[in-house]
Each structure stands twice: as C-alpha cells, then as structure tokens.
mmCIF file of C-alpha atoms in Angstrom:
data_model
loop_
_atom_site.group_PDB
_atom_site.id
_atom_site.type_symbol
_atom_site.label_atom_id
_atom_site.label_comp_id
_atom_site.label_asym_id
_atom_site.label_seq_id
_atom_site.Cartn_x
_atom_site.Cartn_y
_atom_site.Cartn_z
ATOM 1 C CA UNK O 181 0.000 0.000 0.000
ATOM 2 C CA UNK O 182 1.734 3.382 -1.015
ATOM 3 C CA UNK O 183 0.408 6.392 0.693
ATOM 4 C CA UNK O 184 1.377 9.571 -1.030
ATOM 5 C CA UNK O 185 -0.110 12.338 1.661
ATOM 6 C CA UNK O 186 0.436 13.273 5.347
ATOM 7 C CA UNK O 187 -1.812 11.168 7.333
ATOM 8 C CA UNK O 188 -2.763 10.714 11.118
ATOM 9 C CA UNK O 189 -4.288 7.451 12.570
ATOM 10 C CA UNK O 190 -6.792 8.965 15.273
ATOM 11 C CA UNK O 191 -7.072 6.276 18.031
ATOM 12 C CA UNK O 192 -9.600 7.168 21.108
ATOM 13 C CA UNK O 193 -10.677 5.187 23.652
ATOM 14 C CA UNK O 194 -13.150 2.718 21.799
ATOM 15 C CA UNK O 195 -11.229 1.207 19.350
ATOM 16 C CA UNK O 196 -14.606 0.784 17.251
ATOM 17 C CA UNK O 197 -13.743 4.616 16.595
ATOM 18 C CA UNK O 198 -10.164 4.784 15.241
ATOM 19 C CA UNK O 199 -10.398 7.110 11.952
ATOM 20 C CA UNK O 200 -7.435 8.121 9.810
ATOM 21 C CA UNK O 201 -7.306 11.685 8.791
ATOM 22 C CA UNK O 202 -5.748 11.993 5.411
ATOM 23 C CA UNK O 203 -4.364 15.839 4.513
ATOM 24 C CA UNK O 204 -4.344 16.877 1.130
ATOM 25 C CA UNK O 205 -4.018 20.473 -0.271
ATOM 26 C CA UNK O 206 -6.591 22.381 0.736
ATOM 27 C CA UNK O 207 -8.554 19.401 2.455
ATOM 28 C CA UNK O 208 -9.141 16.496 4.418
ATOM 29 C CA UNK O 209 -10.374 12.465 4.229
ATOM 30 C CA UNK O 210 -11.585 10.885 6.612
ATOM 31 C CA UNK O 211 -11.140 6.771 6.993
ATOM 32 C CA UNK O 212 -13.432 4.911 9.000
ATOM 33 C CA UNK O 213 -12.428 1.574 7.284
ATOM 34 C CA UNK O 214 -10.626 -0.848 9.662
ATOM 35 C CA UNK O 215 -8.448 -2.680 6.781
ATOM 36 C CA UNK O 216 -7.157 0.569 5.883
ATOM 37 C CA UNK O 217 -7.051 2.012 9.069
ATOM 38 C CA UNK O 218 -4.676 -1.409 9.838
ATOM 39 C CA UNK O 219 -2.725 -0.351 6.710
ATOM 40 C CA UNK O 220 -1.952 2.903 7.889
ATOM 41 C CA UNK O 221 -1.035 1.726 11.313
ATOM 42 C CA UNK O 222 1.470 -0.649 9.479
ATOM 43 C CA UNK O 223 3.148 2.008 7.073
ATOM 44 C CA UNK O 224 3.227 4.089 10.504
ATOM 45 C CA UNK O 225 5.116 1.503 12.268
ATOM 46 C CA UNK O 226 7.344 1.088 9.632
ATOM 47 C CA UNK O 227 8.349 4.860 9.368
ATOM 48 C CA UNK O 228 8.660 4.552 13.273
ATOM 49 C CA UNK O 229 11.203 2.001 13.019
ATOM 50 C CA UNK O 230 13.523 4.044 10.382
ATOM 51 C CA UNK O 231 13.209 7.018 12.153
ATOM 52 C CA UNK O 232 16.229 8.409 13.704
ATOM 53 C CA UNK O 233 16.001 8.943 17.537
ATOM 54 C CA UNK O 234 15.343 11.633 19.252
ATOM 55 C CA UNK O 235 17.964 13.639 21.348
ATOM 56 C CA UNK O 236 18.285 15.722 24.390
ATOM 57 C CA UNK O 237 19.871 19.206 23.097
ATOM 58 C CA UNK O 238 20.460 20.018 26.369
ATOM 59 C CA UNK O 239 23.115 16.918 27.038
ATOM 60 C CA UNK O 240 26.755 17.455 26.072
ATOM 61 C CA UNK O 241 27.303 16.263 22.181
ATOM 62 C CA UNK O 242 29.554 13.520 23.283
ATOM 63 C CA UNK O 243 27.199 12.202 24.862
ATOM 64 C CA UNK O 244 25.094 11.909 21.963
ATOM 65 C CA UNK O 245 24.796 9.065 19.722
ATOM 66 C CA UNK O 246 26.205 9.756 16.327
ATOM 67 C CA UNK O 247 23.536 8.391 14.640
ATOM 68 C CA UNK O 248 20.665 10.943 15.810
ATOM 69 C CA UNK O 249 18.520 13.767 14.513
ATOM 70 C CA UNK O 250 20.002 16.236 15.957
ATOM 71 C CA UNK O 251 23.577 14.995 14.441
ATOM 72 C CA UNK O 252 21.807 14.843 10.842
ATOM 73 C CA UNK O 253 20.673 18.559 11.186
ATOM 74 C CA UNK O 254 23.989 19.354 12.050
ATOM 75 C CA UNK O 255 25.701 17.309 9.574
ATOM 76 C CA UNK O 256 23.198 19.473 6.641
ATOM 77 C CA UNK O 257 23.523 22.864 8.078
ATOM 78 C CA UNK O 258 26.994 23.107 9.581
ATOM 79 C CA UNK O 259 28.585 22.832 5.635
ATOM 80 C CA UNK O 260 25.787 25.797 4.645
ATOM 81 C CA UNK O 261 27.463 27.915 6.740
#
C-alpha cells in the first residue's frame, strides 16, 4: 500500500472509533475503514522504526549518539554555513 499524503491514525478510547485523517491540499479524508485504518497503522510503524532517535539538546554532544537527529541537522547545516 503506497500512501502519497500526510496522514494521522486517530485512536480514542473505543477502538470501534479509530479514523485516519488523510491531509491533502486544501482538504481532508476521513477513513473509518478498519483494513485501511490497519494499513496505515502498518506504514506508521514502519516509518517509526527508520526514524532516527530523538535527542536531548540540552546533554553534552559527546554524549550523543552519532547516529541521531540532531547529528543529521547538524551534519546538513553546519557545511551551509
């Protein structure tokens, strides 16, 4: 399943309820579908697991992994300038 737009998987309480919001210019779907609201719960875990870490800017870059967001931005921005 390839999903081309920013999307949000909308979870309450009652899991009878769970809608994914799908942005678009200018607009927005709604899903109320389970098998596509388990698709897009899939893709998101997916993304999840690529996704760098997070960091603490506050803590001391050595003791930041080098592998990190933080470290990426820096790794982009530090040759602009």
């Amino acid at each position: 399943m390839a999903f081309n737009h920013a999307f949000m998987v909308i979870e309450p309480a009652v899991a009878e309820l769970s809608t994914v919001s799908i942005d678009r210019l200018g607009m927005s779907d709604y899903v109320g579908d389970q098998e596509v609201i388990d698709g897009y719960r899939e893709t998101f875990g997916k993304l999840a697991e690529l996704a760098l870490p997070c960091v603490d800017a506050a803590s001391a870059p050595e003791a930041r992994r080098s592998k990190d967001s933080l470290g990426l931005i820096q790794h982009i921005l530090y040759p602009l300038l």
